[in-house]
């Protein structure tokens, strides 16, 4: 295994330990040719980043109008908000096991109760309506639908999502459902999890059951949330479930996750439903940390592991040659690709969901350095131009596939003040600057249809437990009371005026 691959095992630690060392990376320019058919008309004027001296709660100035009908949204996932871990026939997932294993999560936090959304979904729907959301991205918990990941469908689990989806429609909000946001049924993990090729086929059966139960009401589906995070955090660093450190297994898992994606796309088509479907990928622009040829080469390979490994199979029907070569001809990934798999994985999709949080700056030896201010999440660098670079790059390299941003946001240690407000001005600056970057990408021809803040609610942030608050809405966990943060009020105005 190559040096770069080995270094990736330590990448999170390296990221948090090397702040502020790198030089400027190259910057992607505007798209050379505008992509046809960008929806609606845009006001001219791209503007610059935010002015730290102005009040961040300024009403939108009307400088950047988004296309008519733009899908303003917010996102969540099942295990992070639902709670009700043992109710209505829900089985155990790998995250139940992992979070209940001592030492795995901060403070030993679990998703047993989380934001109690399973019981409070109706109030949460009202909050979404009050914010003016047009789109809500949530995930379906596989172990609620099939407790052990196979066989009979648990109708009570399906009914919960039916009530949720109906409630969205009643409030004029468009549902966008993710089929897998990391909560693999534990029984499937016990049978080998994503290392086992069969899991991809079990996923397709589960997906088909969900399509049959909800397909008439869900216009947009996302298959697998961030396969890369399962690979890197679940099987390289091990700080996510299932908690392994096994590079050879990791990239076989990457293949099976993508096979599962392709099989689910085919399962949806087989139902004849009109719903759209696509993958949800966290993409990271990878810039050389300096102008040496070594850094340029290393950044290109890093991009292979971060981005092309997940984009190329879906949109080009092949794995990137440089990554395959780096893994070695005899890797479990290379050996795990059966005839016909890449045809399945590259089944045509209707949209690509992009999740953008941070860029990487890559040094000549394949390590990374920090260049921009970080947030409460030590892996995050706040770099809004990275959003522009990511969106334009996808359109340039993979064609004018409709795009949705399904995650973008930052965590803060938000507090509820005595007067009952939560002042998260930093989040407003972050969102405004990233939305400005998204607007600039649209102006340059990127077919971006919608944008979802991560997250609607404060929630269980995986290994970080409840310390990091990512929501527009503050959750007071002891009482489960919801309080709109200052950013939520700001976002409501953005939505109302359809721009910044
Ligand atoms: C993404 C995950 C999401 C949340 C955000 C902060 O990688 O998809 O569940 O944890 O990061």
Short mmCIF file of C-alpha atoms and ligand atoms in Angstrom, two decimals:
data_model
loop_
_atom_site.label_atom_id
_atom_site.label_comp_id
_atom_site.label_asym_id
_atom_site.label_seq_id
_atom_site.Cartn_x
_atom_site.Cartn_y
_atom_site.Cartn_z
CA UNK A 1 0.00 0.00 0.00
CA UNK A 2 1.36 3.39 -1.02
CA UNK A 3 2.51 6.18 1.19
CA UNK A 4 -0.51 8.28 0.40
CA UNK A 5 -2.92 5.53 1.31
CA UNK A 6 -1.15 4.94 4.59
CA UNK A 7 -1.14 8.62 5.39
CA UNK A 8 -4.88 8.78 4.90
CA UNK A 9 -5.30 6.67 8.03
CA UNK A 10 -4.04 9.60 9.98
CA UNK A 11 -5.54 12.36 7.94
CA UNK A 12 -8.02 13.65 10.50
CA UNK A 13 -5.31 13.89 13.15
CA UNK A 14 -2.97 15.58 10.71
CA UNK A 15 -5.62 18.09 9.75
CA UNK A 16 -6.22 19.21 13.27
CA UNK A 17 -2.54 19.50 14.07
CA UNK A 18 -1.20 21.62 11.23
CA UNK A 19 -3.15 24.85 11.15
CA UNK A 20 -2.00 27.76 9.11
CA UNK A 21 1.10 26.43 7.38
CA UNK A 22 0.40 26.32 3.68
CA UNK A 23 0.73 28.68 0.76
CA UNK A 24 -2.03 29.57 -1.67
CA UNK A 25 -3.38 26.87 -3.92
CA UNK A 26 -4.53 27.29 -7.49
CA UNK A 27 -7.99 28.63 -8.02
CA UNK A 28 -10.44 27.41 -10.54
CA UNK A 29 -11.74 30.16 -12.77
CA UNK A 30 -15.23 30.65 -14.12
CA UNK A 31 -16.57 27.99 -16.42
CA UNK A 32 -15.24 28.48 -19.90
CA UNK A 33 -18.60 27.99 -21.49
CA UNK A 34 -21.88 28.63 -19.80
CA UNK A 35 -23.98 25.55 -19.40
CA UNK A 36 -27.26 25.86 -21.18
CA UNK A 37 -30.58 25.69 -19.41
CA UNK A 38 -29.75 27.20 -16.06
CA UNK A 39 -33.14 27.77 -14.53
CA UNK A 40 -34.56 31.27 -14.29
CA UNK A 41 -32.84 34.58 -14.54
CA UNK A 42 -30.23 35.96 -12.21
CA UNK A 43 -29.45 39.47 -11.21
CA UNK A 44 -26.01 40.58 -12.36
CA UNK A 45 -23.32 41.33 -9.82
CA UNK A 46 -21.48 38.65 -7.94
CA UNK A 47 -20.19 40.73 -5.06
CA UNK A 48 -17.31 39.79 -2.82
CA UNK A 49 -17.14 38.06 0.53
CA UNK A 50 -18.94 39.45 3.55
CA UNK A 51 -17.90 42.63 5.27
CA UNK A 52 -17.13 41.82 8.90
CA UNK A 53 -18.13 45.35 9.93
CA UNK A 54 -21.71 45.09 8.80
CA UNK A 55 -24.47 43.66 10.94
CA UNK A 56 -24.81 40.08 9.81
CA UNK A 57 -28.53 40.17 10.35
CA UNK A 58 -28.92 42.85 7.70
CA UNK A 59 -31.94 42.15 5.63
CA UNK A 60 -31.05 40.69 2.26
CA UNK A 61 -29.91 43.56 0.07
CA UNK A 62 -31.33 42.16 -3.12
CA UNK A 63 -27.93 42.01 -4.79
CA UNK A 64 -28.08 38.33 -5.52
CA UNK A 65 -31.39 36.93 -6.59
CA UNK A 66 -31.63 33.18 -7.06
CA UNK A 67 -33.52 31.50 -9.90
CA UNK A 68 -37.28 31.52 -9.59
CA UNK A 69 -38.40 28.40 -7.74
CA UNK A 70 -35.00 27.79 -6.15
CA UNK A 71 -35.32 25.02 -3.55
CA UNK A 72 -34.36 26.57 -0.22
CA UNK A 73 -34.01 23.77 2.25
CA UNK A 74 -32.52 22.22 5.35
CA UNK A 75 -31.26 18.71 6.03
CA UNK A 76 -31.23 16.11 8.81
CA UNK A 77 -30.66 12.37 9.15
CA UNK A 78 -32.58 9.69 11.00
CA UNK A 79 -30.12 8.53 13.65
CA UNK A 80 -29.06 12.08 14.41
CA UNK A 81 -32.52 13.40 15.29
CA UNK A 82 -35.18 10.72 15.68
CA UNK A 83 -34.48 9.02 19.00
CA UNK A 84 -37.16 6.38 19.77
CA UNK A 85 -34.43 3.82 19.29
CA UNK A 86 -36.50 0.88 20.45
CA UNK A 87 -39.99 1.86 19.36
CA UNK A 88 -42.47 0.48 16.88
CA UNK A 89 -40.31 -2.46 15.89
CA UNK A 90 -37.09 -0.63 15.08
CA UNK A 91 -34.07 -2.94 15.04
CA UNK A 92 -30.52 -2.07 16.07
CA UNK A 93 -28.11 -0.30 13.78
CA UNK A 94 -24.33 -0.16 13.79
CA UNK A 95 -24.62 3.29 15.34
CA UNK A 96 -26.58 1.93 18.31
CA UNK A 97 -23.81 -0.58 18.88
CA UNK A 98 -21.01 1.89 18.31
CA UNK A 99 -22.40 4.71 20.45
CA UNK A 100 -23.10 2.29 23.31
CA UNK A 101 -19.52 1.02 23.24
CA UNK A 102 -17.53 2.83 25.94
CA UNK A 103 -15.04 5.35 24.61
CA UNK A 104 -16.46 5.61 21.11
CA UNK A 105 -18.37 8.90 21.37
CA UNK A 106 -17.75 12.11 23.26
CA UNK A 107 -19.26 11.89 26.74
CA UNK A 108 -20.64 8.47 25.80
CA UNK A 109 -23.48 10.20 23.95
CA UNK A 110 -25.91 8.06 21.94
CA UNK A 111 -28.83 8.64 19.60
CA UNK A 112 -31.31 6.91 21.93
CA UNK A 113 -33.30 10.12 22.38
CA UNK A 114 -31.46 12.67 20.19
CA UNK A 115 -33.86 15.51 19.30
CA UNK A 116 -36.85 13.22 19.89
CA UNK A 117 -38.05 14.01 16.39
CA UNK A 118 -39.87 10.67 16.12
CA UNK A 119 -42.38 12.01 18.63
CA UNK A 120 -42.14 15.70 17.84
CA UNK A 121 -42.14 15.54 14.05
CA UNK A 122 -45.42 17.45 13.75
CA UNK A 123 -44.04 20.42 15.68
CA UNK A 124 -40.85 20.20 13.65
CA UNK A 125 -42.90 20.30 10.46
CA UNK A 126 -44.54 23.48 11.72
CA UNK A 127 -41.10 24.95 12.35
CA UNK A 128 -40.12 24.18 8.78
CA UNK A 129 -43.25 25.87 7.52
CA UNK A 130 -42.53 28.91 9.69
CA UNK A 131 -39.05 29.13 8.20
CA UNK A 132 -40.57 29.02 4.73
CA UNK A 133 -38.59 25.94 3.65
CA UNK A 134 -39.37 24.69 0.18
CA UNK A 135 -37.40 21.46 0.49
CA UNK A 136 -36.61 19.15 3.40
CA UNK A 137 -33.93 16.51 3.15
CA UNK A 138 -34.23 13.70 5.71
CA UNK A 139 -33.16 10.08 5.83
CA UNK A 140 -35.04 6.86 6.29
CA UNK A 141 -33.80 4.51 8.97
CA UNK A 142 -33.25 1.09 7.42
CA UNK A 143 -33.68 -0.74 10.77
CA UNK A 144 -37.10 0.90 11.19
CA UNK A 145 -38.17 -0.57 7.85
CA UNK A 146 -36.47 -3.95 8.26
CA UNK A 147 -35.29 -4.61 11.82
CA UNK A 148 -32.63 -7.09 10.69
CA UNK A 149 -32.06 -5.59 7.26
CA UNK A 150 -33.93 -8.28 5.36
CA UNK A 151 -37.36 -9.73 4.88
CA UNK A 152 -40.72 -8.45 5.95
CA UNK A 153 -41.34 -4.75 6.00
CA UNK A 154 -42.20 -3.22 9.36
CA UNK A 155 -45.34 -1.30 8.53
CA UNK A 156 -45.16 0.87 11.66
CA UNK A 157 -41.74 2.12 10.59
CA UNK A 158 -42.95 2.89 7.10
CA UNK A 159 -46.02 4.65 8.51
CA UNK A 160 -43.84 7.11 10.39
CA UNK A 161 -42.26 8.28 7.16
CA UNK A 162 -45.64 8.33 5.45
CA UNK A 163 -46.91 10.71 8.13
CA UNK A 164 -43.78 12.83 7.75
CA UNK A 165 -44.04 13.01 3.99
CA UNK A 166 -47.76 13.77 4.07
CA UNK A 167 -47.07 16.52 6.62
CA UNK A 168 -44.47 18.04 4.33
CA UNK A 169 -46.88 18.13 1.40
CA UNK A 170 -49.59 19.67 3.58
CA UNK A 171 -47.17 22.49 4.34
CA UNK A 172 -46.00 22.96 0.76
CA UNK A 173 -42.52 21.52 1.41
CA UNK A 174 -40.96 19.12 -1.06
CA UNK A 175 -39.58 15.88 0.48
CA UNK A 176 -36.09 14.69 -0.44
CA UNK A 177 -35.38 11.30 1.12
CA UNK A 178 -31.97 9.70 1.67
CA UNK A 179 -32.15 5.91 1.76
CA UNK A 180 -28.96 5.31 3.74
CA UNK A 181 -27.38 7.75 6.15
CA UNK A 182 -25.02 5.28 7.86
CA UNK A 183 -27.43 3.39 10.15
CA UNK A 184 -26.82 -0.10 8.76
CA UNK A 185 -28.87 -2.78 10.53
CA UNK A 186 -26.55 -4.48 13.02
CA UNK A 187 -27.65 -7.92 11.81
CA UNK A 188 -26.18 -7.12 8.39
CA UNK A 189 -22.98 -5.89 10.01
CA UNK A 190 -22.78 -9.21 11.84
CA UNK A 191 -22.93 -10.87 8.41
CA UNK A 192 -19.97 -8.80 7.15
CA UNK A 193 -21.55 -5.39 6.61
CA UNK A 194 -20.42 -3.47 3.54
CA UNK A 195 -17.44 -5.82 3.13
CA UNK A 196 -20.00 -8.40 2.13
CA UNK A 197 -21.23 -7.98 -1.44
CA UNK A 198 -24.64 -9.32 -0.41
CA UNK A 199 -25.28 -6.16 1.60
CA UNK A 200 -25.62 -4.24 -1.67
CA UNK A 201 -28.39 -6.59 -2.76
CA UNK A 202 -30.11 -6.36 0.62
CA UNK A 203 -30.00 -2.59 0.23
CA UNK A 204 -31.67 -2.80 -3.15
CA UNK A 205 -34.50 -4.88 -1.65
CA UNK A 206 -34.92 -2.40 1.18
CA UNK A 207 -34.91 0.47 -1.30
CA UNK A 208 -37.57 -1.22 -3.37
CA UNK A 209 -39.77 -1.65 -0.29
CA UNK A 210 -39.40 2.05 0.48
CA UNK A 211 -40.16 3.03 -3.11
CA UNK A 212 -43.32 0.90 -2.99
CA UNK A 213 -44.36 2.46 0.31
CA UNK A 214 -43.57 6.10 -0.38
CA UNK A 215 -42.65 6.45 -4.04
CA UNK A 216 -45.88 8.17 -5.01
CA UNK A 217 -45.13 11.01 -2.59
CA UNK A 218 -41.36 11.51 -2.76
CA UNK A 219 -40.14 13.39 -5.83
CA UNK A 220 -36.41 13.13 -5.05
CA UNK A 221 -34.35 10.26 -3.66
CA UNK A 222 -30.72 10.12 -2.59
CA UNK A 223 -29.16 6.68 -2.39
CA UNK A 224 -26.09 6.54 -0.12
CA UNK A 225 -25.02 9.48 2.01
CA UNK A 226 -21.29 10.14 1.66
CA UNK A 227 -19.92 6.69 0.85
CA UNK A 228 -16.48 8.24 1.36
CA UNK A 229 -17.19 8.93 5.04
CA UNK A 230 -18.11 5.30 5.63
CA UNK A 231 -14.85 4.33 3.92
CA UNK A 232 -12.60 6.84 5.64
CA UNK A 233 -14.18 7.16 9.08
CA UNK A 234 -15.73 3.72 9.38
CA UNK A 235 -12.87 1.65 7.91
CA UNK A 236 -9.69 3.80 7.85
CA UNK A 237 -9.58 5.99 10.95
CA UNK A 238 -12.24 3.93 12.71
CA UNK A 239 -13.79 6.83 14.56
CA UNK A 240 -17.22 6.09 13.07
CA UNK A 241 -19.20 2.85 13.09
CA UNK A 242 -18.30 0.09 12.54
CA UNK A 243 -14.98 1.37 13.88
CA UNK A 244 -12.38 -0.56 11.85
CA UNK A 245 -8.89 0.36 10.65
CA UNK A 246 -8.47 -1.79 7.60
CA UNK A 247 -7.43 -0.03 4.36
CA UNK A 248 -7.92 -3.07 2.15
CA UNK A 249 -11.43 -3.62 3.45
CA UNK A 250 -12.13 0.12 3.17
CA UNK A 251 -11.88 0.29 -0.59
CA UNK A 252 -13.84 -2.91 -1.11
CA UNK A 253 -16.51 -1.23 1.02
CA UNK A 254 -16.31 1.75 -1.33
CA UNK A 255 -17.17 -0.55 -4.21
CA UNK A 256 -20.05 -2.28 -2.49
CA UNK A 257 -21.56 1.03 -1.40
CA UNK A 258 -21.47 2.20 -4.98
CA UNK A 259 -22.87 -1.08 -6.23
CA UNK A 260 -25.70 -0.58 -3.75
CA UNK A 261 -26.25 2.89 -5.17
CA UNK A 262 -26.53 1.55 -8.73
CA UNK A 263 -28.84 -1.29 -7.74
CA UNK A 264 -31.15 1.17 -5.96
CA UNK A 265 -31.26 3.41 -9.04
CA UNK A 266 -32.33 0.38 -11.08
CA UNK A 267 -34.87 -0.62 -8.43
CA UNK A 268 -36.51 2.79 -8.64
CA UNK A 269 -36.68 2.63 -12.43
CA UNK A 270 -38.25 -0.82 -12.19
CA UNK A 271 -41.15 0.54 -10.13
CA UNK A 272 -42.03 2.95 -12.92
CA UNK A 273 -42.23 5.81 -10.40
CA UNK A 274 -41.51 9.27 -11.68
CA UNK A 275 -39.19 10.15 -8.77
CA UNK A 276 -35.69 11.41 -9.44
CA UNK A 277 -32.66 9.77 -7.88
CA UNK A 278 -28.96 10.38 -7.42
CA UNK A 279 -25.99 9.95 -5.07
CA UNK A 280 -25.08 12.29 -2.17
CA UNK A 281 -21.32 12.93 -2.24
CA UNK A 282 -19.18 15.05 0.03
CA UNK A 283 -16.70 16.67 -2.32
CA UNK A 284 -13.53 18.47 -1.33
CA UNK A 285 -11.46 20.66 -3.61
CA UNK A 286 -7.86 19.46 -3.27
CA UNK A 287 -5.30 22.19 -3.87
CA UNK A 288 -1.52 21.78 -3.85
CA UNK A 289 -0.19 23.38 -0.68
CA UNK A 290 2.71 24.95 -2.59
CA UNK A 291 3.80 25.27 -6.19
CA UNK A 292 6.21 22.33 -6.23
CA UNK A 293 5.59 19.59 -8.81
CA UNK A 294 5.45 17.11 -5.92
CA UNK A 295 2.55 18.95 -4.29
CA UNK A 296 0.73 19.19 -7.61
CA UNK A 297 1.10 15.48 -8.16
CA UNK A 298 0.07 14.62 -4.61
CA UNK A 299 -2.97 16.92 -4.79
CA UNK A 300 -4.10 15.20 -7.97
CA UNK A 301 -3.95 11.78 -6.36
CA UNK A 302 -5.61 13.15 -3.24
CA UNK A 303 -8.42 14.40 -5.47
CA UNK A 304 -8.66 10.86 -6.79
CA UNK A 305 -9.28 9.48 -3.32
CA UNK A 306 -11.56 12.31 -2.22
CA UNK A 307 -13.63 12.96 -5.33
CA UNK A 308 -12.99 10.97 -8.49
CA UNK A 309 -13.23 7.59 -6.72
CA UNK A 310 -16.92 8.36 -6.16
CA UNK A 311 -17.75 10.54 -9.18
CA UNK A 312 -16.08 8.56 -11.98
CA UNK A 313 -17.85 5.22 -11.45
CA UNK A 314 -21.27 6.91 -11.42
CA UNK A 315 -20.71 9.35 -14.27
CA UNK A 316 -18.01 7.65 -16.35
CA UNK A 317 -18.45 3.98 -15.55
CA UNK A 318 -14.86 3.47 -14.41
CA UNK A 319 -12.64 3.82 -11.37
CA UNK A 320 -9.84 6.39 -11.65
CA UNK A 321 -6.69 4.68 -12.94
CA UNK A 322 -4.36 6.59 -10.64
CA UNK A 323 -6.25 5.48 -7.52
CA UNK A 324 -6.41 1.89 -8.71
CA UNK A 325 -2.67 1.96 -9.40
CA UNK A 326 -1.97 3.50 -6.00
CA UNK A 327 -4.00 0.80 -4.27
CA UNK A 328 -2.14 -1.88 -6.21
CA UNK A 329 -3.23 -4.35 -8.87
CA UNK A 330 -4.08 -6.91 -6.25
CA UNK A 331 -6.18 -4.69 -4.01
CA UNK A 332 -9.47 -5.97 -2.65
CA UNK A 333 -11.18 -3.20 -4.63
CA UNK A 334 -9.61 -4.34 -7.90
CA UNK A 335 -10.47 -7.96 -7.13
CA UNK A 336 -13.96 -7.08 -5.95
CA UNK A 337 -15.25 -5.56 -9.18
CA UNK A 338 -17.30 -8.20 -10.98
CA UNK A 339 -18.29 -8.11 -14.65
CA UNK A 340 -21.19 -5.74 -15.10
CA UNK A 341 -20.76 -3.90 -11.79
CA UNK A 342 -19.66 -0.66 -13.38
CA UNK A 343 -22.62 -0.74 -15.77
CA UNK A 344 -24.88 -1.00 -12.74
CA UNK A 345 -23.07 1.76 -10.86
CA UNK A 346 -23.21 4.08 -13.85
CA UNK A 347 -26.94 3.64 -14.41
CA UNK A 348 -28.13 7.11 -15.41
CA UNK A 349 -29.09 9.34 -12.50
CA UNK A 350 -31.27 12.45 -12.45
CA UNK A 351 -29.34 14.61 -10.06
CA UNK A 352 -26.15 14.85 -8.03
CA UNK A 353 -26.29 15.95 -4.40
CA UNK A 354 -23.15 17.83 -3.36
CA UNK A 355 -22.13 18.29 0.28
CA UNK A 356 -19.47 20.90 0.83
CA UNK A 357 -17.69 21.71 4.08
CA UNK A 358 -13.98 22.21 3.56
CA UNK A 359 -11.07 22.23 1.10
CA UNK A 360 -7.82 20.29 1.47
CA UNK A 361 -4.30 21.63 0.89
CA UNK A 362 -1.98 18.81 -0.02
CA UNK A 363 1.78 18.75 0.50
CA UNK A 364 4.33 16.97 -1.67
CA UNK A 365 4.49 13.99 0.68
CA UNK A 366 0.72 13.44 0.57
CA UNK A 367 -0.07 15.13 3.87
CA UNK A 368 -2.39 18.08 4.38
CA UNK A 369 -2.09 21.48 6.00
CA UNK A 370 -4.61 24.06 7.16
CA UNK A 371 -4.82 27.44 5.51
CA UNK A 372 -8.10 29.04 6.59
CA UNK A 373 -9.84 29.64 9.90
CA UNK A 374 -11.51 26.60 11.33
CA UNK A 375 -14.75 26.07 13.25
CA UNK A 376 -15.65 24.00 16.28
CA UNK A 377 -15.02 21.02 13.97
CA UNK A 378 -11.23 20.91 13.77
CA UNK A 379 -11.30 19.30 10.32
CA UNK A 380 -13.23 22.21 8.78
CA UNK A 381 -11.60 25.19 7.07
CA UNK A 382 -13.96 28.02 6.28
CA UNK A 383 -13.40 28.69 2.60
CA UNK A 384 -16.52 29.71 0.64
CA UNK A 385 -14.69 29.82 -2.71
CA UNK A 386 -14.27 26.08 -2.31
CA UNK A 387 -18.03 25.80 -2.81
CA UNK A 388 -17.74 27.68 -6.10
CA UNK A 389 -14.77 25.59 -7.20
CA UNK A 390 -16.56 22.35 -6.33
CA UNK A 391 -19.80 23.19 -8.12
CA UNK A 392 -18.10 24.51 -11.25
CA UNK A 393 -15.67 21.59 -11.33
CA UNK A 394 -18.45 19.03 -11.23
CA UNK A 395 -20.27 20.73 -14.07
CA UNK A 396 -17.11 21.11 -16.12
CA UNK A 397 -15.82 17.58 -15.63
CA UNK A 398 -19.03 15.58 -15.47
CA UNK A 399 -21.51 17.57 -17.55
CA UNK A 400 -24.62 19.61 -16.81
CA UNK A 401 -26.25 17.15 -14.41
CA UNK A 402 -28.77 18.98 -12.18
CA UNK A 403 -27.15 19.70 -8.83
CA UNK A 404 -28.50 20.15 -5.34
CA UNK A 405 -26.42 21.15 -2.34
CA UNK A 406 -27.66 18.81 0.36
CA UNK A 407 -25.29 19.80 3.15
CA UNK A 408 -23.35 22.93 4.05
CA UNK A 409 -22.97 24.49 7.47
CA UNK A 410 -20.79 24.84 10.53
CA UNK A 411 -20.88 23.89 14.20
CA UNK A 412 -20.69 26.33 17.06
CA UNK A 413 -20.97 26.00 20.83
CA UNK A 414 -24.25 27.94 20.71
CA UNK A 415 -25.84 28.92 24.01
CA UNK A 416 -29.33 29.96 24.97
CA UNK A 417 -29.12 33.36 26.59
CA UNK A 418 -31.24 34.54 29.51
CA UNK A 419 -33.55 36.46 27.18
CA UNK A 420 -34.29 33.25 25.31
CA UNK A 421 -32.32 34.01 22.14
CA UNK A 422 -29.40 32.26 20.48
CA UNK A 423 -27.00 34.63 18.76
CA UNK A 424 -25.06 32.67 16.13
CA UNK A 425 -23.74 35.53 14.00
CA UNK A 426 -20.83 33.37 12.84
CA UNK A 427 -23.24 30.94 11.22
CA UNK A 428 -24.95 33.78 9.35
CA UNK A 429 -21.62 34.96 7.90
CA UNK A 430 -20.75 31.41 6.94
CA UNK A 431 -24.05 30.74 5.21
CA UNK A 432 -24.15 34.10 3.48
CA UNK A 433 -20.65 33.68 2.05
CA UNK A 434 -21.32 30.14 0.87
CA UNK A 435 -24.62 31.13 -0.68
CA UNK A 436 -22.86 33.98 -2.46
CA UNK A 437 -20.40 31.43 -3.85
CA UNK A 438 -23.27 29.20 -4.94
CA UNK A 439 -24.94 32.16 -6.63
CA UNK A 440 -21.74 32.95 -8.48
CA UNK A 441 -21.59 29.34 -9.69
CA UNK A 442 -25.19 29.59 -10.95
CA UNK A 443 -24.33 32.85 -12.70
CA UNK A 444 -21.50 31.01 -14.43
CA UNK A 445 -23.81 28.32 -15.72
CA UNK A 446 -23.94 25.65 -13.01
CA UNK A 447 -27.40 24.01 -12.94
CA UNK A 448 -27.86 24.24 -9.18
CA UNK A 449 -31.50 23.75 -8.23
CA UNK A 450 -31.55 23.81 -4.47
CA UNK A 451 -29.54 24.27 -1.30
CA UNK A 452 -29.96 22.65 2.12
CA UNK A 453 -28.37 23.95 5.27
CA UNK A 454 -26.85 21.30 7.51
CA UNK A 455 -28.78 21.20 9.73
CA UNK A 456 -32.37 22.04 10.55
CA UNK A 457 -31.92 21.06 14.20
CA UNK A 458 -29.04 20.64 16.61
CA UNK A 459 -28.44 16.92 16.74
CA UNK A 460 -26.23 13.92 17.53
CA UNK A 461 -23.04 14.68 15.64
CA UNK A 462 -21.75 11.09 15.49
CA UNK A 463 -18.49 10.64 17.42
CA UNK A 464 -18.75 14.25 18.64
CA UNK A 465 -22.03 13.56 20.38
CA UNK A 466 -24.06 16.63 21.30
CA UNK A 467 -21.15 19.06 21.84
CA UNK A 468 -21.21 20.45 18.33
CA UNK A 469 -24.38 22.33 17.46
CA UNK A 470 -25.00 22.51 13.71
CA UNK A 471 -28.66 23.56 13.65
CA UNK A 472 -30.57 26.61 12.53
CA UNK A 473 -32.79 25.65 15.42
CA UNK A 474 -31.40 25.27 18.93
CA UNK A 475 -32.48 22.16 20.80
CA UNK A 476 -32.53 22.44 24.58
CA UNK A 477 -31.94 18.73 25.16
CA UNK A 478 -33.21 18.47 28.77
CA UNK A 479 -36.61 19.89 27.78
CA UNK A 480 -36.47 19.27 23.99
CA UNK A 481 -37.64 22.83 23.52
CA UNK A 482 -36.80 24.29 20.09
CA UNK A 483 -35.57 27.90 19.74
CA UNK A 484 -34.96 29.55 16.38
CA UNK A 485 -31.39 30.83 16.33
CA UNK A 486 -30.58 34.22 14.86
CA UNK A 487 -29.45 32.37 11.71
CA UNK A 488 -32.90 30.82 11.35
CA UNK A 489 -34.53 34.27 11.34
CA UNK A 490 -31.94 35.40 8.81
CA UNK A 491 -32.49 32.35 6.59
CA UNK A 492 -36.24 32.95 6.63
CA UNK A 493 -35.62 36.41 5.15
CA UNK A 494 -33.29 34.96 2.54
CA UNK A 495 -35.99 32.52 1.51
CA UNK A 496 -38.67 35.18 1.55
CA UNK A 497 -36.67 37.46 -0.72
CA UNK A 498 -35.25 34.58 -2.78
CA UNK A 499 -31.72 35.87 -2.42
CA UNK A 500 -29.08 37.74 -0.51
C1 LIG B 1 -21.70 15.10 7.14
C2 LIG B 1 -22.78 14.10 7.51
C3 LIG B 1 -23.84 14.70 8.41
C4 LIG B 1 -23.25 15.57 9.47
C5 LIG B 1 -22.35 16.61 8.84
C6 LIG B 1 -21.76 17.58 9.83
O1 LIG B 1 -20.54 14.41 6.80
O2 LIG B 1 -23.39 13.61 6.35
O3 LIG B 1 -24.59 13.64 8.96
O4 LIG B 1 -22.58 14.81 10.39
O5 LIG B 1 -21.30 15.97 8.17
#
